[in-house]
């Protein structure tokens, strides 16, 4: 007996997402201020292979540290939080925490890159690309689930355009990396971690 295809229902499940936003910020000021932070803070070794990565800044930092944050980066952080909170409230009906978030600056030189990683418990991450010369490496989003073992799917990686002046937002559990730079100029980005406000227990 042939199958009546009109009775077949297909549900696409377990979607992830990436959201792209145009930044309305002065990239030259952000670049200058990123180098000011590099001058003042030693590099942290987290996901970066080579290059410079700032400490993680956020509400948990002492006031004297927060007072050293350049205004252009502080403005970007505030705007990014507002945008990401509007996304989580609109898409998921959940608010972000204001008292628990973090951000840091990445400056990668030639042959430097960020190893594949995810952001653990982080609910939402965002990456603002400030300076991306040609051949400076793109951010790659990669699947790391059971689908990679089967032959049903062919595409396990997504190449993010990684354009200067763009903000890319995605779930924190998604694996990603930034490819090696072959540019003689630095690539500069600012990364953000955000967490959902705990929900009130059901009664």
PDB file of C-alpha atoms in Angstrom, residues 3-201:
ATOM      1  CA  UNK A   3       2.135   5.977   1.632  1.00  0.00           C
ATOM      2  CA  UNK A   4      -0.158   8.998   1.437  1.00  0.00           C
ATOM      3  CA  UNK A   5       2.389  11.848   1.720  1.00  0.00           C
ATOM      4  CA  UNK A   6      -0.378  14.243   2.715  1.00  0.00           C
ATOM      5  CA  UNK A   7      -0.529  12.389   6.026  1.00  0.00           C
ATOM      6  CA  UNK A   8       3.219  12.747   6.698  1.00  0.00           C
ATOM      7  CA  UNK A   9       4.236  15.388   9.246  1.00  0.00           C
ATOM      8  CA  UNK A  10       7.854  16.573   9.489  1.00  0.00           C
ATOM      9  CA  UNK A  11       9.007  18.496  12.567  1.00  0.00           C
ATOM     10  CA  UNK A  12      12.408  20.189  12.526  1.00  0.00           C
ATOM     11  CA  UNK A  13      13.811  19.833  16.062  1.00  0.00           C
ATOM     12  CA  UNK A  14      16.664  21.105  18.229  1.00  0.00           C
ATOM     13  CA  UNK A  15      17.421  24.325  16.383  1.00  0.00           C
ATOM     14  CA  UNK A  16      20.225  26.689  17.367  1.00  0.00           C
ATOM     15  CA  UNK A  17      20.599  30.212  16.061  1.00  0.00           C
ATOM     16  CA  UNK A  18      22.976  33.043  15.320  1.00  0.00           C
ATOM     17  CA  UNK A  19      21.807  36.652  15.191  1.00  0.00           C
ATOM     18  CA  UNK A  20      23.698  39.386  13.343  1.00  0.00           C
ATOM     19  CA  UNK A  21      23.385  43.049  14.333  1.00  0.00           C
ATOM     20  CA  UNK A  22      24.999  46.151  12.837  1.00  0.00           C
ATOM     21  CA  UNK A  23      26.930  48.110  15.462  1.00  0.00           C
ATOM     22  CA  UNK A  24      26.323  51.838  15.707  1.00  0.00           C
ATOM     23  CA  UNK A  25      29.630  52.571  17.427  1.00  0.00           C
ATOM     24  CA  UNK A  26      32.852  54.325  16.474  1.00  0.00           C
ATOM     25  CA  UNK A  27      35.210  51.491  15.494  1.00  0.00           C
ATOM     26  CA  UNK A  28      38.280  53.755  15.555  1.00  0.00           C
ATOM     27  CA  UNK A  29      37.596  54.725  19.176  1.00  0.00           C
ATOM     28  CA  UNK A  30      36.974  51.103  20.116  1.00  0.00           C
ATOM     29  CA  UNK A  31      40.235  50.084  18.448  1.00  0.00           C
ATOM     30  CA  UNK A  32      42.194  52.771  20.253  1.00  0.00           C
ATOM     31  CA  UNK A  33      40.635  51.871  23.586  1.00  0.00           C
ATOM     32  CA  UNK A  34      41.276  48.147  23.057  1.00  0.00           C
ATOM     33  CA  UNK A  35      44.986  48.910  22.731  1.00  0.00           C
ATOM     34  CA  UNK A  36      44.798  51.060  25.869  1.00  0.00           C
ATOM     35  CA  UNK A  37      43.535  48.028  27.801  1.00  0.00           C
ATOM     36  CA  UNK A  38      46.270  45.877  26.280  1.00  0.00           C
ATOM     37  CA  UNK A  39      48.844  48.358  27.564  1.00  0.00           C
ATOM     38  CA  UNK A  40      47.401  48.226  31.090  1.00  0.00           C
ATOM     39  CA  UNK A  41      46.642  44.507  31.552  1.00  0.00           C
ATOM     40  CA  UNK A  42      48.710  41.341  30.955  1.00  0.00           C
ATOM     41  CA  UNK A  43      47.250  38.716  28.654  1.00  0.00           C
ATOM     42  CA  UNK A  44      45.067  35.950  30.037  1.00  0.00           C
ATOM     43  CA  UNK A  45      45.419  32.472  28.568  1.00  0.00           C
ATOM     44  CA  UNK A  46      41.926  31.083  28.025  1.00  0.00           C
ATOM     45  CA  UNK A  47      41.001  30.115  24.457  1.00  0.00           C
ATOM     46  CA  UNK A  48      43.631  32.224  22.723  1.00  0.00           C
ATOM     47  CA  UNK A  49      46.658  30.614  21.121  1.00  0.00           C
ATOM     48  CA  UNK A  50      49.053  33.524  20.931  1.00  0.00           C
ATOM     49  CA  UNK A  51      47.672  37.024  20.839  1.00  0.00           C
ATOM     50  CA  UNK A  52      46.334  38.978  23.799  1.00  0.00           C
ATOM     51  CA  UNK A  53      43.173  38.421  25.810  1.00  0.00           C
ATOM     52  CA  UNK A  54      42.123  40.851  28.527  1.00  0.00           C
ATOM     53  CA  UNK A  55      40.848  39.838  31.955  1.00  0.00           C
ATOM     54  CA  UNK A  56      37.095  39.279  32.198  1.00  0.00           C
ATOM     55  CA  UNK A  57      35.401  42.503  33.265  1.00  0.00           C
ATOM     56  CA  UNK A  58      31.921  42.793  34.733  1.00  0.00           C
ATOM     57  CA  UNK A  59      29.808  43.936  37.690  1.00  0.00           C
ATOM     58  CA  UNK A  60      31.805  41.658  39.987  1.00  0.00           C
ATOM     59  CA  UNK A  61      34.983  43.721  39.428  1.00  0.00           C
ATOM     60  CA  UNK A  62      36.070  46.286  42.040  1.00  0.00           C
ATOM     61  CA  UNK A  63      34.998  49.856  41.318  1.00  0.00           C
ATOM     62  CA  UNK A  64      38.592  50.964  40.831  1.00  0.00           C
ATOM     63  CA  UNK A  65      38.923  48.413  38.007  1.00  0.00           C
ATOM     64  CA  UNK A  66      35.626  49.359  36.364  1.00  0.00           C
ATOM     65  CA  UNK A  67      36.671  53.011  36.452  1.00  0.00           C
ATOM     66  CA  UNK A  68      39.588  52.171  34.137  1.00  0.00           C
ATOM     67  CA  UNK A  69      37.308  50.882  31.368  1.00  0.00           C
ATOM     68  CA  UNK A  70      37.389  53.253  28.379  1.00  0.00           C
ATOM     69  CA  UNK A  71      34.090  54.988  27.670  1.00  0.00           C
ATOM     70  CA  UNK A  72      33.658  53.609  24.148  1.00  0.00           C
ATOM     71  CA  UNK A  73      33.911  50.014  25.394  1.00  0.00           C
ATOM     72  CA  UNK A  74      31.685  50.745  28.381  1.00  0.00           C
ATOM     73  CA  UNK A  75      29.031  52.154  26.032  1.00  0.00           C
ATOM     74  CA  UNK A  76      29.287  49.090  23.783  1.00  0.00           C
ATOM     75  CA  UNK A  77      28.894  46.779  26.769  1.00  0.00           C
ATOM     76  CA  UNK A  78      25.757  48.601  27.967  1.00  0.00           C
ATOM     77  CA  UNK A  79      24.184  48.621  24.513  1.00  0.00           C
ATOM     78  CA  UNK A  80      25.030  44.962  23.961  1.00  0.00           C
ATOM     79  CA  UNK A  81      23.410  43.972  27.250  1.00  0.00           C
ATOM     80  CA  UNK A  82      20.233  45.893  26.387  1.00  0.00           C
ATOM     81  CA  UNK A  83      20.093  44.282  22.952  1.00  0.00           C
ATOM     82  CA  UNK A  84      20.701  40.751  24.222  1.00  0.00           C
ATOM     83  CA  UNK A  85      18.144  41.228  26.992  1.00  0.00           C
ATOM     84  CA  UNK A  86      15.582  42.306  24.411  1.00  0.00           C
ATOM     85  CA  UNK A  87      16.350  39.113  22.471  1.00  0.00           C
ATOM     86  CA  UNK A  88      15.947  36.781  25.437  1.00  0.00           C
ATOM     87  CA  UNK A  89      12.791  38.525  26.658  1.00  0.00           C
ATOM     88  CA  UNK A  90      11.277  38.573  23.170  1.00  0.00           C
ATOM     89  CA  UNK A  91      12.354  35.132  21.943  1.00  0.00           C
ATOM     90  CA  UNK A  92      12.350  33.155  25.198  1.00  0.00           C
ATOM     91  CA  UNK A  93      10.367  35.364  27.636  1.00  0.00           C
ATOM     92  CA  UNK A  94      13.361  35.332  30.000  1.00  0.00           C
ATOM     93  CA  UNK A  95      15.372  38.259  31.356  1.00  0.00           C
ATOM     94  CA  UNK A  96      19.141  38.516  31.623  1.00  0.00           C
ATOM     95  CA  UNK A  97      20.880  39.152  34.919  1.00  0.00           C
ATOM     96  CA  UNK A  98      22.424  42.592  35.278  1.00  0.00           C
ATOM     97  CA  UNK A  99      24.536  41.605  38.256  1.00  0.00           C
ATOM     98  CA  UNK A 100      26.274  38.655  36.604  1.00  0.00           C
ATOM     99  CA  UNK A 101      27.843  39.021  33.170  1.00  0.00           C
ATOM    100  CA  UNK A 102      31.297  39.422  31.714  1.00  0.00           C
ATOM    101  CA  UNK A 103      33.188  40.715  28.717  1.00  0.00           C
ATOM    102  CA  UNK A 104      36.766  40.772  27.455  1.00  0.00           C
ATOM    103  CA  UNK A 105      38.859  42.026  24.552  1.00  0.00           C
ATOM    104  CA  UNK A 106      40.763  39.835  22.080  1.00  0.00           C
ATOM    105  CA  UNK A 107      43.664  41.104  19.951  1.00  0.00           C
ATOM    106  CA  UNK A 108      45.204  38.516  17.635  1.00  0.00           C
ATOM    107  CA  UNK A 109      48.295  39.042  15.535  1.00  0.00           C
ATOM    108  CA  UNK A 110      49.553  37.030  12.569  1.00  0.00           C
ATOM    109  CA  UNK A 111      49.359  33.227  13.087  1.00  0.00           C
ATOM    110  CA  UNK A 112      47.327  33.618  16.283  1.00  0.00           C
ATOM    111  CA  UNK A 113      43.884  32.086  16.762  1.00  0.00           C
ATOM    112  CA  UNK A 114      41.288  30.994  19.316  1.00  0.00           C
ATOM    113  CA  UNK A 115      41.011  27.251  19.922  1.00  0.00           C
ATOM    114  CA  UNK A 116      37.671  25.491  19.679  1.00  0.00           C
ATOM    115  CA  UNK A 117      35.638  25.930  22.849  1.00  0.00           C
ATOM    116  CA  UNK A 118      32.216  26.722  24.260  1.00  0.00           C
ATOM    117  CA  UNK A 119      31.236  28.959  27.164  1.00  0.00           C
ATOM    118  CA  UNK A 120      29.987  26.314  29.569  1.00  0.00           C
ATOM    119  CA  UNK A 121      27.083  27.465  31.697  1.00  0.00           C
ATOM    120  CA  UNK A 122      26.732  30.774  29.827  1.00  0.00           C
ATOM    121  CA  UNK A 123      23.244  31.182  28.358  1.00  0.00           C
ATOM    122  CA  UNK A 124      23.993  33.712  25.620  1.00  0.00           C
ATOM    123  CA  UNK A 125      27.237  34.949  24.112  1.00  0.00           C
ATOM    124  CA  UNK A 126      27.973  37.792  21.737  1.00  0.00           C
ATOM    125  CA  UNK A 127      31.062  38.726  19.757  1.00  0.00           C
ATOM    126  CA  UNK A 128      31.604  42.241  18.407  1.00  0.00           C
ATOM    127  CA  UNK A 129      34.180  42.415  15.635  1.00  0.00           C
ATOM    128  CA  UNK A 130      36.021  45.726  15.794  1.00  0.00           C
ATOM    129  CA  UNK A 131      38.843  45.248  13.312  1.00  0.00           C
ATOM    130  CA  UNK A 132      39.021  42.410  10.776  1.00  0.00           C
ATOM    131  CA  UNK A 133      41.655  42.914   8.077  1.00  0.00           C
ATOM    132  CA  UNK A 134      41.587  40.561   5.068  1.00  0.00           C
ATOM    133  CA  UNK A 135      42.889  37.054   5.851  1.00  0.00           C
ATOM    134  CA  UNK A 136      42.718  37.657   9.605  1.00  0.00           C
ATOM    135  CA  UNK A 137      40.593  34.569  10.261  1.00  0.00           C
ATOM    136  CA  UNK A 138      36.848  34.067  10.681  1.00  0.00           C
ATOM    137  CA  UNK A 139      34.821  32.710  13.573  1.00  0.00           C
ATOM    138  CA  UNK A 140      33.618  29.173  12.892  1.00  0.00           C
ATOM    139  CA  UNK A 141      30.628  27.600  14.647  1.00  0.00           C
ATOM    140  CA  UNK A 142      30.835  23.804  14.864  1.00  0.00           C
ATOM    141  CA  UNK A 143      28.417  21.026  15.756  1.00  0.00           C
ATOM    142  CA  UNK A 144      29.607  18.563  18.364  1.00  0.00           C
ATOM    143  CA  UNK A 145      26.733  16.156  18.839  1.00  0.00           C
ATOM    144  CA  UNK A 146      25.721  12.722  17.626  1.00  0.00           C
ATOM    145  CA  UNK A 147      24.805  14.049  14.182  1.00  0.00           C
ATOM    146  CA  UNK A 148      28.517  14.261  13.386  1.00  0.00           C
ATOM    147  CA  UNK A 149      28.714  10.444  13.552  1.00  0.00           C
ATOM    148  CA  UNK A 150      26.029   9.785  10.926  1.00  0.00           C
ATOM    149  CA  UNK A 151      25.895  10.267   7.163  1.00  0.00           C
ATOM    150  CA  UNK A 152      22.587  12.138   7.187  1.00  0.00           C
ATOM    151  CA  UNK A 153      24.218  15.572   7.352  1.00  0.00           C
ATOM    152  CA  UNK A 154      27.129  17.037   5.448  1.00  0.00           C
ATOM    153  CA  UNK A 155      27.594  20.465   6.999  1.00  0.00           C
ATOM    154  CA  UNK A 156      28.968  20.465  10.532  1.00  0.00           C
ATOM    155  CA  UNK A 157      30.516  23.913  10.528  1.00  0.00           C
ATOM    156  CA  UNK A 158      29.188  27.389   9.832  1.00  0.00           C
ATOM    157  CA  UNK A 159      31.566  30.184   8.849  1.00  0.00           C
ATOM    158  CA  UNK A 160      30.454  33.423  10.493  1.00  0.00           C
ATOM    159  CA  UNK A 161      31.107  36.424   8.184  1.00  0.00           C
ATOM    160  CA  UNK A 162      33.068  38.049  11.060  1.00  0.00           C
ATOM    161  CA  UNK A 163      32.810  41.560   9.611  1.00  0.00           C
ATOM    162  CA  UNK A 164      34.074  44.599  11.458  1.00  0.00           C
ATOM    163  CA  UNK A 165      31.120  46.588  12.765  1.00  0.00           C
ATOM    164  CA  UNK A 166      28.949  43.486  13.276  1.00  0.00           C
ATOM    165  CA  UNK A 167      27.774  41.851  16.493  1.00  0.00           C
ATOM    166  CA  UNK A 168      27.068  38.111  16.409  1.00  0.00           C
ATOM    167  CA  UNK A 169      24.863  36.553  19.111  1.00  0.00           C
ATOM    168  CA  UNK A 170      24.458  32.820  19.772  1.00  0.00           C
ATOM    169  CA  UNK A 171      23.824  30.325  22.573  1.00  0.00           C
ATOM    170  CA  UNK A 172      26.744  29.817  24.942  1.00  0.00           C
ATOM    171  CA  UNK A 173      26.785  26.010  24.594  1.00  0.00           C
ATOM    172  CA  UNK A 174      27.633  26.135  20.876  1.00  0.00           C
ATOM    173  CA  UNK A 175      31.205  25.150  20.040  1.00  0.00           C
ATOM    174  CA  UNK A 176      33.186  27.741  18.088  1.00  0.00           C
ATOM    175  CA  UNK A 177      36.690  28.913  17.269  1.00  0.00           C
ATOM    176  CA  UNK A 178      38.471  31.676  15.371  1.00  0.00           C
ATOM    177  CA  UNK A 179      40.706  30.536  12.536  1.00  0.00           C
ATOM    178  CA  UNK A 180      44.380  31.412  12.316  1.00  0.00           C
ATOM    179  CA  UNK A 181      45.188  34.909  11.087  1.00  0.00           C
ATOM    180  CA  UNK A 182      47.460  35.370   8.077  1.00  0.00           C
ATOM    181  CA  UNK A 183      47.234  39.152   8.136  1.00  0.00           C
ATOM    182  CA  UNK A 184      50.051  41.500   9.084  1.00  0.00           C
ATOM    183  CA  UNK A 185      47.419  43.627  10.869  1.00  0.00           C
ATOM    184  CA  UNK A 186      45.735  42.796  14.175  1.00  0.00           C
ATOM    185  CA  UNK A 187      42.248  41.349  14.428  1.00  0.00           C
ATOM    186  CA  UNK A 188      40.263  42.851  17.327  1.00  0.00           C
ATOM    187  CA  UNK A 189      37.035  41.592  18.856  1.00  0.00           C
ATOM    188  CA  UNK A 190      35.132  41.958  22.117  1.00  0.00           C
ATOM    189  CA  UNK A 191      33.298  38.963  23.593  1.00  0.00           C
ATOM    190  CA  UNK A 192      30.358  38.969  26.011  1.00  0.00           C
ATOM    191  CA  UNK A 193      28.859  36.362  28.357  1.00  0.00           C
ATOM    192  CA  UNK A 194      25.273  36.705  29.592  1.00  0.00           C
ATOM    193  CA  UNK A 195      23.160  34.672  31.983  1.00  0.00           C
ATOM    194  CA  UNK A 196      19.399  34.272  32.327  1.00  0.00           C
ATOM    195  CA  UNK A 197      17.826  35.573  35.520  1.00  0.00           C
ATOM    196  CA  UNK A 198      16.724  32.595  37.681  1.00  0.00           C
ATOM    197  CA  UNK A 199      13.038  31.888  37.261  1.00  0.00           C
ATOM    198  CA  UNK A 200      10.664  31.936  40.216  1.00  0.00           C
ATOM    199  CA  UNK A 201       9.832  28.367  41.340  1.00  0.00           C
TER     200      UNK A 201
END
